[in-house]
Amino acid sequence: MKITDPVCGKTIVLETVEAHMEFKGWSYFFCSKTCLNCFQREPDQFVEERSGAPPSIRRPGG
Ligand SMILES: [Zn+2]
């Protein structure tokens, strides 16, 4: 399964993910600890308000 890193926009394979965290009930996955740290500093900058769709599935370039 492939997901998108919300910080850098990279497509990452779930099995190889290096860092993740829960935020507002969602799981977010990151390509590196650096991106995780960046997200932790200002999570609101990277998450969009959503009503029910899974947050981490975003098309690259979309
Ligand atoms: Zn990243």
PDB file of N, CA and C and ligand atoms in Angstrom:
ATOM      1  N   MET A   1       0.828  -1.193   0.000  1.00  0.00           N
ATOM      2  CA  MET A   1       0.000   0.000   0.000  1.00  0.00           C
ATOM      3  C   MET A   1       0.871   1.254   0.000  1.00  0.00           C
ATOM      4  N   LYS A   2       0.504   2.202  -0.864  1.00  0.00           N
ATOM      5  CA  LYS A   2       1.281   3.432  -0.948  1.00  0.00           C
ATOM      6  C   LYS A   2       0.483   4.598  -0.376  1.00  0.00           C
ATOM      7  N   ILE A   3       1.202   5.446   0.324  1.00  0.00           N
ATOM      8  CA  ILE A   3       0.582   6.606   0.939  1.00  0.00           C
ATOM      9  C   ILE A   3       1.461   7.822   0.688  1.00  0.00           C
ATOM     10  N   THR A   4       0.923   8.966   0.961  1.00  0.00           N
ATOM     11  CA  THR A   4       1.670  10.192   0.712  1.00  0.00           C
ATOM     12  C   THR A   4       2.086  10.839   2.032  1.00  0.00           C
ATOM     13  N   ASP A   5       3.338  11.169   2.112  1.00  0.00           N
ATOM     14  CA  ASP A   5       3.866  11.926   3.236  1.00  0.00           C
ATOM     15  C   ASP A   5       3.264  13.335   3.186  1.00  0.00           C
ATOM     16  N   PRO A   6       2.529  13.727   4.215  1.00  0.00           N
ATOM     17  CA  PRO A   6       1.858  15.029   4.170  1.00  0.00           C
ATOM     18  C   PRO A   6       2.816  16.213   4.234  1.00  0.00           C
ATOM     19  N   VAL A   7       4.032  15.976   4.656  1.00  0.00           N
ATOM     20  CA  VAL A   7       4.985  17.070   4.811  1.00  0.00           C
ATOM     21  C   VAL A   7       5.707  17.362   3.495  1.00  0.00           C
ATOM     22  N   CYS A   8       6.347  16.358   2.935  1.00  0.00           N
ATOM     23  CA  CYS A   8       7.149  16.590   1.745  1.00  0.00           C
ATOM     24  C   CYS A   8       6.444  16.144   0.466  1.00  0.00           C
ATOM     25  N   GLY A   9       5.337  15.429   0.616  1.00  0.00           N
ATOM     26  CA  GLY A   9       4.576  15.036  -0.548  1.00  0.00           C
ATOM     27  C   GLY A   9       5.072  13.778  -1.252  1.00  0.00           C
ATOM     28  N   LYS A  10       6.117  13.176  -0.691  1.00  0.00           N
ATOM     29  CA  LYS A  10       6.669  11.959  -1.267  1.00  0.00           C
ATOM     30  C   LYS A  10       5.691  10.797  -1.130  1.00  0.00           C
ATOM     31  N   THR A  11       5.701   9.935  -2.138  1.00  0.00           N
ATOM     32  CA  THR A  11       4.936   8.702  -2.031  1.00  0.00           C
ATOM     33  C   THR A  11       5.791   7.674  -1.313  1.00  0.00           C
ATOM     34  N   ILE A  12       5.224   7.083  -0.270  1.00  0.00           N
ATOM     35  CA  ILE A  12       5.977   6.105   0.492  1.00  0.00           C
ATOM     36  C   ILE A  12       5.187   4.814   0.592  1.00  0.00           C
ATOM     37  N   VAL A  13       5.921   3.724   0.694  1.00  0.00           N
ATOM     38  CA  VAL A  13       5.294   2.419   0.830  1.00  0.00           C
ATOM     39  C   VAL A  13       5.078   2.159   2.315  1.00  0.00           C
ATOM     40  N   LEU A  14       3.861   1.807   2.652  1.00  0.00           N
ATOM     41  CA  LEU A  14       3.488   1.673   4.053  1.00  0.00           C
ATOM     42  C   LEU A  14       4.407   0.717   4.815  1.00  0.00           C
ATOM     43  N   GLU A  15       4.840  -0.342   4.161  1.00  0.00           N
ATOM     44  CA  GLU A  15       5.669  -1.335   4.840  1.00  0.00           C
ATOM     45  C   GLU A  15       7.048  -0.803   5.217  1.00  0.00           C
ATOM     46  N   THR A  16       7.469   0.257   4.536  1.00  0.00           N
ATOM     47  CA  THR A  16       8.818   0.755   4.783  1.00  0.00           C
ATOM     48  C   THR A  16       8.811   2.083   5.535  1.00  0.00           C
ATOM     49  N   VAL A  17       7.652   2.465   6.017  1.00  0.00           N
ATOM     50  CA  VAL A  17       7.529   3.770   6.634  1.00  0.00           C
ATOM     51  C   VAL A  17       8.400   3.855   7.899  1.00  0.00           C
ATOM     52  N   GLU A  18       9.047   4.990   8.076  1.00  0.00           N
ATOM     53  CA  GLU A  18       9.980   5.131   9.198  1.00  0.00           C
ATOM     54  C   GLU A  18       9.368   5.802  10.405  1.00  0.00           C
ATOM     55  N   ALA A  19       8.309   6.546  10.193  1.00  0.00           N
ATOM     56  CA  ALA A  19       7.745   7.287  11.308  1.00  0.00           C
ATOM     57  C   ALA A  19       6.262   7.505  11.081  1.00  0.00           C
ATOM     58  N   HIS A  20       5.514   7.445  12.144  1.00  0.00           N
ATOM     59  CA  HIS A  20       4.113   7.804  12.018  1.00  0.00           C
ATOM     60  C   HIS A  20       3.608   8.357  13.328  1.00  0.00           C
ATOM     61  N   MET A  21       2.508   9.057  13.275  1.00  0.00           N
ATOM     62  CA  MET A  21       1.889   9.535  14.497  1.00  0.00           C
ATOM     63  C   MET A  21       0.386   9.661  14.312  1.00  0.00           C
ATOM     64  N   GLU A  22      -0.313   9.661  15.445  1.00  0.00           N
ATOM     65  CA  GLU A  22      -1.748   9.870  15.416  1.00  0.00           C
ATOM     66  C   GLU A  22      -2.020  11.333  15.704  1.00  0.00           C
ATOM     67  N   PHE A  23      -2.935  11.902  14.943  1.00  0.00           N
ATOM     68  CA  PHE A  23      -3.313  13.290  15.170  1.00  0.00           C
ATOM     69  C   PHE A  23      -4.786  13.436  14.898  1.00  0.00           C
ATOM     70  N   LYS A  24      -5.524  13.920  15.894  1.00  0.00           N
ATOM     71  CA  LYS A  24      -6.970  14.075  15.779  1.00  0.00           C
ATOM     72  C   LYS A  24      -7.648  12.802  15.287  1.00  0.00           C
ATOM     73  N   GLY A  25      -7.131  11.678  15.738  1.00  0.00           N
ATOM     74  CA  GLY A  25      -7.775  10.413  15.402  1.00  0.00           C
ATOM     75  C   GLY A  25      -7.341   9.792  14.093  1.00  0.00           C
ATOM     76  N   TRP A  26      -6.474  10.468  13.349  1.00  0.00           N
ATOM     77  CA  TRP A  26      -5.971   9.922  12.101  1.00  0.00           C
ATOM     78  C   TRP A  26      -4.527   9.483  12.270  1.00  0.00           C
ATOM     79  N   SER A  27      -4.137   8.513  11.464  1.00  0.00           N
ATOM     80  CA  SER A  27      -2.736   8.119  11.415  1.00  0.00           C
ATOM     81  C   SER A  27      -2.059   8.815  10.243  1.00  0.00           C
ATOM     82  N   TYR A  28      -0.902   9.387  10.523  1.00  0.00           N
ATOM     83  CA  TYR A  28      -0.110  10.035   9.481  1.00  0.00           C
ATOM     84  C   TYR A  28       1.230   9.331   9.382  1.00  0.00           C
ATOM     85  N   PHE A  29       1.693   9.176   8.148  1.00  0.00           N
ATOM     86  CA  PHE A  29       2.941   8.457   7.907  1.00  0.00           C
ATOM     87  C   PHE A  29       3.943   9.361   7.219  1.00  0.00           C
ATOM     88  N   PHE A  30       5.213   9.146   7.566  1.00  0.00           N
ATOM     89  CA  PHE A  30       6.266  10.048   7.088  1.00  0.00           C
ATOM     90  C   PHE A  30       7.452   9.255   6.560  1.00  0.00           C
ATOM     91  N   CYS A  31       8.158   9.842   5.596  1.00  0.00           N
ATOM     92  CA  CYS A  31       9.289   9.158   4.985  1.00  0.00           C
ATOM     93  C   CYS A  31      10.492   9.161   5.905  1.00  0.00           C
ATOM     94  N   SER A  32      10.501  10.074   6.872  1.00  0.00           N
ATOM     95  CA  SER A  32      11.666  10.193   7.737  1.00  0.00           C
ATOM     96  C   SER A  32      11.287  10.861   9.050  1.00  0.00           C
ATOM     97  N   LYS A  33      12.188  10.759  10.008  1.00  0.00           N
ATOM     98  CA  LYS A  33      11.977  11.426  11.295  1.00  0.00           C
ATOM     99  C   LYS A  33      11.955  12.944  11.118  1.00  0.00           C
ATOM    100  N   THR A  34      12.681  13.400  10.128  1.00  0.00           N
ATOM    101  CA  THR A  34      12.708  14.839   9.868  1.00  0.00           C
ATOM    102  C   THR A  34      11.313  15.357   9.529  1.00  0.00           C
ATOM    103  N   CYS A  35      10.631  14.624   8.670  1.00  0.00           N
ATOM    104  CA  CYS A  35       9.277  15.035   8.299  1.00  0.00           C
ATOM    105  C   CYS A  35       8.339  14.899   9.494  1.00  0.00           C
ATOM    106  N   LEU A  36       8.521  13.864  10.272  1.00  0.00           N
ATOM    107  CA  LEU A  36       7.704  13.702  11.475  1.00  0.00           C
ATOM    108  C   LEU A  36       7.883  14.890  12.411  1.00  0.00           C
ATOM    109  N   ASN A  37       9.123  15.281  12.638  1.00  0.00           N
ATOM    110  CA  ASN A  37       9.392  16.423  13.518  1.00  0.00           C
ATOM    111  C   ASN A  37       8.752  17.700  12.984  1.00  0.00           C
ATOM    112  N   CYS A  38       8.833  17.848  11.689  1.00  0.00           N
ATOM    113  CA  CYS A  38       8.249  19.019  11.041  1.00  0.00           C
ATOM    114  C   CYS A  38       6.737  19.040  11.253  1.00  0.00           C
ATOM    115  N   PHE A  39       6.134  17.885  11.094  1.00  0.00           N
ATOM    116  CA  PHE A  39       4.684  17.767  11.293  1.00  0.00           C
ATOM    117  C   PHE A  39       4.301  18.052  12.733  1.00  0.00           C
ATOM    118  N   GLN A  40       5.097  17.523  13.646  1.00  0.00           N
ATOM    119  CA  GLN A  40       4.797  17.694  15.069  1.00  0.00           C
ATOM    120  C   GLN A  40       4.859  19.152  15.493  1.00  0.00           C
ATOM    121  N   ARG A  41       5.730  19.906  14.849  1.00  0.00           N
ATOM    122  CA  ARG A  41       5.847  21.321  15.202  1.00  0.00           C
ATOM    123  C   ARG A  41       4.588  22.099  14.839  1.00  0.00           C
ATOM    124  N   GLU A  42       4.111  21.854  13.619  1.00  0.00           N
ATOM    125  CA  GLU A  42       2.930  22.589  13.163  1.00  0.00           C
ATOM    126  C   GLU A  42       1.984  21.679  12.390  1.00  0.00           C
ATOM    127  N   PRO A  43       1.324  20.787  13.090  1.00  0.00           N
ATOM    128  CA  PRO A  43       0.462  19.821  12.399  1.00  0.00           C
ATOM    129  C   PRO A  43      -0.648  20.474  11.590  1.00  0.00           C
ATOM    130  N   ASP A  44      -1.165  21.568  12.091  1.00  0.00           N
ATOM    131  CA  ASP A  44      -2.277  22.206  11.383  1.00  0.00           C
ATOM    132  C   ASP A  44      -1.896  22.725  10.006  1.00  0.00           C
ATOM    133  N   GLN A  45      -0.614  22.899   9.815  1.00  0.00           N
ATOM    134  CA  GLN A  45      -0.146  23.365   8.525  1.00  0.00           C
ATOM    135  C   GLN A  45      -0.271  22.275   7.458  1.00  0.00           C
ATOM    136  N   PHE A  46      -0.302  21.026   7.906  1.00  0.00           N
ATOM    137  CA  PHE A  46      -0.266  19.920   6.956  1.00  0.00           C
ATOM    138  C   PHE A  46      -1.562  19.146   6.837  1.00  0.00           C
ATOM    139  N   VAL A  47      -2.460  19.329   7.775  1.00  0.00           N
ATOM    140  CA  VAL A  47      -3.723  18.607   7.697  1.00  0.00           C
ATOM    141  C   VAL A  47      -4.827  19.544   7.207  1.00  0.00           C
ATOM    142  N   GLU A  48      -5.716  18.975   6.442  1.00  0.00           N
ATOM    143  CA  GLU A  48      -6.864  19.722   5.993  1.00  0.00           C
ATOM    144  C   GLU A  48      -8.067  19.282   6.806  1.00  0.00           C
ATOM    145  N   GLU A  49      -8.995  20.170   6.939  1.00  0.00           N
ATOM    146  CA  GLU A  49     -10.230  19.792   7.615  1.00  0.00           C
ATOM    147  C   GLU A  49     -10.951  18.741   6.784  1.00  0.00           C
ATOM    148  N   ARG A  50     -11.265  17.653   7.418  1.00  0.00           N
ATOM    149  CA  ARG A  50     -11.933  16.576   6.714  1.00  0.00           C
ATOM    150  C   ARG A  50     -13.092  16.073   7.541  1.00  0.00           C
ATOM    151  N   SER A  51     -14.094  15.622   6.859  1.00  0.00           N
ATOM    152  CA  SER A  51     -15.290  15.183   7.554  1.00  0.00           C
ATOM    153  C   SER A  51     -15.374  13.673   7.699  1.00  0.00           C
ATOM    154  N   GLY A  52     -14.561  12.930   6.988  1.00  0.00           N
ATOM    155  CA  GLY A  52     -14.707  11.488   7.127  1.00  0.00           C
ATOM    156  C   GLY A  52     -13.796  10.672   6.226  1.00  0.00           C
ATOM    157  N   ALA A  53     -13.240  11.299   5.208  1.00  0.00           N
ATOM    158  CA  ALA A  53     -12.361  10.556   4.323  1.00  0.00           C
ATOM    159  C   ALA A  53     -11.012  10.327   4.993  1.00  0.00           C
ATOM    160  N   PRO A  54     -10.381   9.235   4.671  1.00  0.00           N
ATOM    161  CA  PRO A  54      -9.035   9.002   5.210  1.00  0.00           C
ATOM    162  C   PRO A  54      -8.105  10.121   4.795  1.00  0.00           C
ATOM    163  N   PRO A  55      -7.259  10.572   5.691  1.00  0.00           N
ATOM    164  CA  PRO A  55      -6.466  11.772   5.459  1.00  0.00           C
ATOM    165  C   PRO A  55      -5.202  11.555   4.634  1.00  0.00           C
ATOM    166  N   SER A  56      -4.662  10.367   4.705  1.00  0.00           N
ATOM    167  CA  SER A  56      -3.312  10.198   4.168  1.00  0.00           C
ATOM    168  C   SER A  56      -3.303   9.823   2.697  1.00  0.00           C
ATOM    169  N   ILE A  57      -4.464   9.578   2.135  1.00  0.00           N
ATOM    170  CA  ILE A  57      -4.510   9.171   0.735  1.00  0.00           C
ATOM    171  C   ILE A  57      -4.713  10.411  -0.128  1.00  0.00           C
ATOM    172  N   ARG A  58      -3.637  10.896  -0.654  1.00  0.00           N
ATOM    173  CA  ARG A  58      -3.713  12.071  -1.512  1.00  0.00           C
ATOM    174  C   ARG A  58      -2.881  11.800  -2.761  1.00  0.00           C
ATOM    175  N   ARG A  59      -3.404  12.127  -3.903  1.00  0.00           N
ATOM    176  CA  ARG A  59      -2.668  11.827  -5.126  1.00  0.00           C
ATOM    177  C   ARG A  59      -1.471  12.761  -5.268  1.00  0.00           C
ATOM    178  N   PRO A  60      -0.335  12.215  -5.655  1.00  0.00           N
ATOM    179  CA  PRO A  60       0.830  13.062  -5.898  1.00  0.00           C
ATOM    180  C   PRO A  60       0.529  14.078  -6.993  1.00  0.00           C
ATOM    181  N   GLY A  61       0.870  15.295  -6.731  1.00  0.00           N
ATOM    182  CA  GLY A  61       0.668  16.337  -7.715  1.00  0.00           C
ATOM    183  C   GLY A  61      -0.760  16.840  -7.774  1.00  0.00           C
ATOM    184  N   GLY A  62      -1.634  16.252  -6.972  1.00  0.00           N
ATOM    185  CA  GLY A  62      -3.020  16.700  -7.031  1.00  0.00           C
ATOM    186  C   GLY A  62      -3.265  17.652  -5.931  1.00  0.00           C
TER     187      GLY A  62
HETATM  188 ZN    ZN B   1       8.873  13.271   3.943  1.00  0.00          ZN
END
